[in-house]
CSV table of C-alpha atoms in Angstrom, one decimal:
chain,number,residue,atom,x,y,z
A,1,MET,CA,13.0,-0.2,-23.2
A,2,THR,CA,11.8,-3.8,-23.9
A,3,ALA,CA,12.0,-3.3,-27.7
A,4,THR,CA,15.6,-2.1,-27.3
A,5,LEU,CA,16.6,-5.1,-25.3
A,6,ILE,CA,14.9,-7.4,-27.8
A,7,TRP,CA,16.8,-5.7,-30.7
A,8,ILE,CA,20.1,-6.0,-28.8
A,9,LEU,CA,19.4,-9.6,-28.0
A,10,VAL,CA,18.6,-10.3,-31.7
A,11,ALA,CA,21.8,-8.5,-32.8
A,12,LEU,CA,23.9,-10.6,-30.3
A,13,VAL,CA,22.4,-13.8,-31.4
A,14,ALA,CA,23.0,-12.9,-35.0
A,15,LEU,CA,26.6,-11.9,-34.2
A,16,VAL,CA,27.2,-15.2,-32.4
A,17,ALA,CA,25.7,-17.2,-35.3
A,18,VAL,CA,27.9,-15.4,-37.8
A,19,GLY,CA,30.9,-16.0,-35.5
A,20,LEU,CA,30.1,-19.7,-35.2
A,21,TYR,CA,29.6,-20.0,-39.0
A,22,LEU,CA,33.0,-18.3,-39.7
A,23,SER,CA,34.7,-20.5,-37.1
A,24,TRP,CA,33.2,-23.6,-38.7
A,25,THR,CA,34.4,-22.4,-42.2
A,26,ALA,CA,37.9,-21.7,-40.9
A,27,GLY,CA,38.0,-25.2,-39.3
A,28,ARG,CA,36.8,-26.7,-42.5
A,29,LEU,CA,39.5,-24.9,-44.5
A,30,ASP,CA,42.1,-26.0,-41.9
A,31,ARG,CA,41.0,-29.6,-42.4
A,32,LEU,CA,41.3,-29.3,-46.1
A,33,HIS,CA,44.8,-27.9,-45.8
A,34,ALA,CA,45.7,-30.9,-43.6
A,35,ARG,CA,44.2,-33.2,-46.2
A,36,ILE,CA,46.3,-31.6,-48.9
A,37,ASP,CA,49.4,-32.1,-46.7
A,38,ALA,CA,48.6,-35.8,-46.1
A,39,ALA,CA,47.8,-36.3,-49.8
A,40,ARG,CA,51.0,-34.6,-50.9
A,41,ALA,CA,53.0,-36.8,-48.5
A,42,ALA,CA,51.4,-39.9,-50.0
A,43,LEU,CA,52.0,-38.7,-53.5
A,44,ASP,CA,55.7,-38.0,-52.7
A,45,ALA,CA,56.0,-41.5,-51.2
A,46,GLN,CA,54.5,-43.1,-54.4
A,47,LEU,CA,56.7,-41.0,-56.7
A,48,LEU,CA,59.8,-42.0,-54.6
A,49,ARG,CA,58.8,-45.6,-54.7
A,50,ARG,CA,58.3,-45.5,-58.5
A,51,ALA,CA,61.7,-43.9,-59.0
A,52,SER,CA,63.4,-46.3,-56.6
A,53,VAL,CA,62.0,-49.4,-58.2
A,54,ALA,CA,62.8,-48.0,-61.7
A,55,GLN,CA,66.4,-47.3,-60.6
A,56,GLU,CA,66.7,-50.7,-59.0
A,57,LEU,CA,65.5,-52.4,-62.2
A,58,ALA,CA,67.8,-50.3,-64.3
A,59,THR,CA,70.8,-51.4,-62.3
A,60,SER,CA,69.8,-55.1,-62.0
A,61,GLY,CA,71.2,-56.1,-65.4
A,62,VAL,CA,67.9,-57.4,-66.6
A,63,LEU,CA,67.4,-54.6,-69.2
A,64,ASP,CA,69.6,-54.0,-72.2
A,65,PRO,CA,72.3,-51.3,-71.6
A,66,ALA,CA,70.6,-48.5,-73.5
A,67,ALA,CA,67.3,-49.0,-71.8
A,68,SER,CA,69.1,-49.2,-68.4
A,69,ILE,CA,70.8,-45.9,-69.0
A,70,VAL,CA,67.7,-44.1,-70.1
A,71,LEU,CA,65.7,-45.5,-67.2
A,72,TYR,CA,68.4,-44.9,-64.6
A,73,GLU,CA,69.0,-41.3,-65.6
A,74,ALA,CA,65.3,-40.5,-65.6
A,75,ALA,CA,64.7,-42.1,-62.3
A,76,HIS,CA,67.8,-40.4,-60.8
A,77,ALA,CA,66.7,-37.0,-62.1
A,78,ALA,CA,63.2,-37.6,-60.6
A,79,ARG,CA,64.7,-38.5,-57.2
A,80,GLN,CA,67.1,-35.5,-57.2
A,81,ALA,CA,64.7,-32.9,-58.7
A,82,VAL,CA,64.1,-29.7,-56.7
A,83,GLU,CA,60.5,-28.8,-56.0
A,84,GLU,CA,60.2,-26.4,-59.0
A,85,GLN,CA,61.4,-29.0,-61.4
A,86,ARG,CA,59.7,-32.0,-59.9
A,87,GLU,CA,56.7,-32.2,-62.2
A,88,VAL,CA,58.9,-32.1,-65.3
A,89,ALA,CA,61.3,-34.7,-63.9
A,90,GLU,CA,58.5,-37.0,-63.0
A,91,SER,CA,56.9,-36.6,-66.4
A,92,GLU,CA,60.2,-37.5,-68.0
A,93,LEU,CA,60.4,-40.6,-65.9
A,94,SER,CA,56.9,-41.6,-67.1
A,95,GLN,CA,58.0,-41.1,-70.7
A,96,ALA,CA,61.2,-43.1,-70.1
A,97,LEU,CA,59.1,-45.9,-68.6
A,98,ARG,CA,56.8,-45.9,-71.6
A,99,ALA,CA,59.8,-45.9,-73.9
A,100,VAL,CA,61.5,-48.8,-72.2
A,101,PHE,CA,58.4,-50.9,-71.5
A,102,GLY,CA,56.3,-49.8,-74.5
A,103,ASP,CA,56.8,-53.1,-76.1
A,104,ALA,CA,55.3,-56.3,-74.6
A,105,GLN,CA,58.4,-58.2,-75.7
A,106,GLN,CA,60.6,-56.1,-73.4
A,107,VAL,CA,58.2,-56.8,-70.5
A,108,ASP,CA,58.3,-60.5,-71.2
A,109,ALA,CA,62.2,-60.4,-71.5
A,110,VAL,CA,62.3,-58.7,-68.0
A,111,ARG,CA,59.9,-61.2,-66.5
A,112,GLU,CA,61.9,-64.2,-67.8
A,113,ALA,CA,65.1,-63.0,-66.3
A,114,PRO,CA,66.1,-64.2,-62.8
A,115,GLY,CA,64.2,-62.0,-60.3
A,116,GLY,CA,62.6,-60.2,-63.2
A,117,GLU,CA,59.1,-61.4,-62.4
A,118,GLU,CA,59.1,-59.7,-58.9
A,119,ALA,CA,60.7,-56.6,-60.3
A,120,ALA,CA,58.2,-56.2,-63.1
A,121,LEU,CA,55.3,-56.7,-60.7
A,122,GLU,CA,56.7,-54.2,-58.2
A,123,LEU,CA,57.3,-51.6,-60.9
A,124,ALA,CA,53.8,-52.2,-62.3
A,125,GLU,CA,52.3,-51.7,-58.9
A,126,ALA,CA,54.3,-48.5,-58.4
A,127,VAL,CA,53.3,-47.0,-61.7
A,128,ARG,CA,49.7,-47.9,-61.0
A,129,ARG,CA,49.6,-46.1,-57.7
A,130,VAL,CA,51.0,-42.8,-58.8
A,131,PRO,CA,47.9,-41.7,-60.8
A,132,MET,CA,45.7,-42.5,-57.8
A,133,ALA,CA,47.8,-40.6,-55.4
A,134,ARG,CA,48.0,-37.6,-57.7
A,135,ARG,CA,44.2,-37.7,-58.2
A,136,PHE,CA,43.7,-37.7,-54.4
A,137,HIS,CA,46.1,-34.8,-54.0
A,138,ASN,CA,44.5,-32.7,-56.8
A,139,ASP,CA,41.0,-33.4,-55.6
A,140,ALA,CA,42.0,-32.0,-52.2
A,141,VAL,CA,43.6,-29.0,-53.8
A,142,ARG,CA,40.4,-28.4,-55.9
A,143,ALA,CA,38.2,-28.5,-52.8
A,144,ALA,CA,40.4,-26.1,-50.9
A,145,ARG,CA,40.6,-23.7,-53.8
A,146,ALA,CA,36.9,-23.7,-54.2
A,147,LEU,CA,36.4,-22.8,-50.5
A,148,ARG,CA,39.1,-20.2,-50.6
A,149,ARG,CA,37.4,-18.4,-53.5
A,150,HIS,CA,34.4,-17.6,-51.4
A,151,ARG,CA,34.1,-14.0,-50.4
A,152,LYS,CA,33.7,-14.7,-46.7
A,153,VAL,CA,37.0,-16.6,-46.7
A,154,ARG,CA,38.8,-13.7,-48.5
A,155,TRP,CA,37.1,-10.9,-46.6
A,156,PHE,CA,37.7,-12.4,-43.1
A,157,ARG,CA,41.1,-13.9,-44.1
A,158,LEU,CA,40.1,-17.3,-42.9
A,159,ALA,CA,42.9,-19.0,-44.7
A,160,GLY,CA,45.5,-17.1,-42.6
A,161,HIS,CA,49.0,-17.2,-44.1
A,162,ALA,CA,48.6,-20.7,-45.7
A,163,PRO,CA,49.9,-20.7,-49.2
A,164,PHE,CA,47.4,-21.1,-52.1
A,165,PRO,CA,47.3,-24.8,-52.8
A,166,MET,CA,48.8,-25.9,-56.1
A,167,ALA,CA,47.9,-29.0,-58.1
A,168,PHE,CA,50.6,-31.5,-59.1
A,169,GLU,CA,50.4,-31.7,-62.9
A,170,MET,CA,52.5,-34.4,-64.6
A,171,ASP,CA,52.4,-37.1,-67.2
A,172,ASP,CA,51.5,-40.1,-65.2
A,173,GLU,CA,50.3,-42.5,-67.9
A,174,PRO,CA,51.7,-45.9,-67.1
A,175,PRO,CA,53.3,-48.1,-69.8
A,176,ALA,CA,50.4,-50.2,-71.2
A,177,ALA,CA,52.4,-53.3,-71.8
A,178,LEU,CA,53.8,-53.3,-68.3
A,179,VAL,CA,50.4,-52.8,-66.6
A,180,GLU,CA,48.6,-55.3,-68.8
A,181,ARG,CA,51.2,-58.1,-68.3
A,182,ALA,CA,51.2,-57.6,-64.5
A,183,ALA,CA,47.4,-57.7,-64.2
C-alpha cells in the first residue's frame, strides 16, 4: 500500500513537472511571437520612413528630372505594395537609391541645394536604420523557428494556430556615397 502511494506521488510530481515545463515553453513561444510582431512593426515603420523621405526628396526639385522620376516611382511602389510583393518593391527602392546616389557628386549636389543638407541627412539615417530593423526582425523569426522545430512543440501543438514566422528578405544595402557623406 505504501509503495503504491509513493509511485502515485512520484507519477503526479513528474506529471506536474512536465506540465510546468510545457507551460513555460508555450509562454516562451508566445513571447517570441510577440517579439516578432513588435520587430515587424518597427521594420514596417523604418521602411515607410525610408520610402517617404525618398519620395519627398524626389519631389523637392533637388534632383535632376530623370533621377527624380526613378526615385519617386520606386518609393511610390514600395509604399503601395501588397504584402506578397513588399520584399521585391523594397529591394527595387534600394536599387533605385543606389542608382541615384551611387555617385558622390550627386550626393554633394543634393547637399548644396537649399534644404538639401537636411534631406540628405534624413535619407541617410533612414537607409541606415532599415538593415538594423530587418536584422532584429529576422533574428526573432530565427529564434521562433528554432523553438517551433522541437518535437515537444509540434507534438503538443504549443504554437497553437499562430502562422509559421517568415523572415523578411530584401536587398537593403544602402548607397555607399550617401552613407559616407552623411557620417
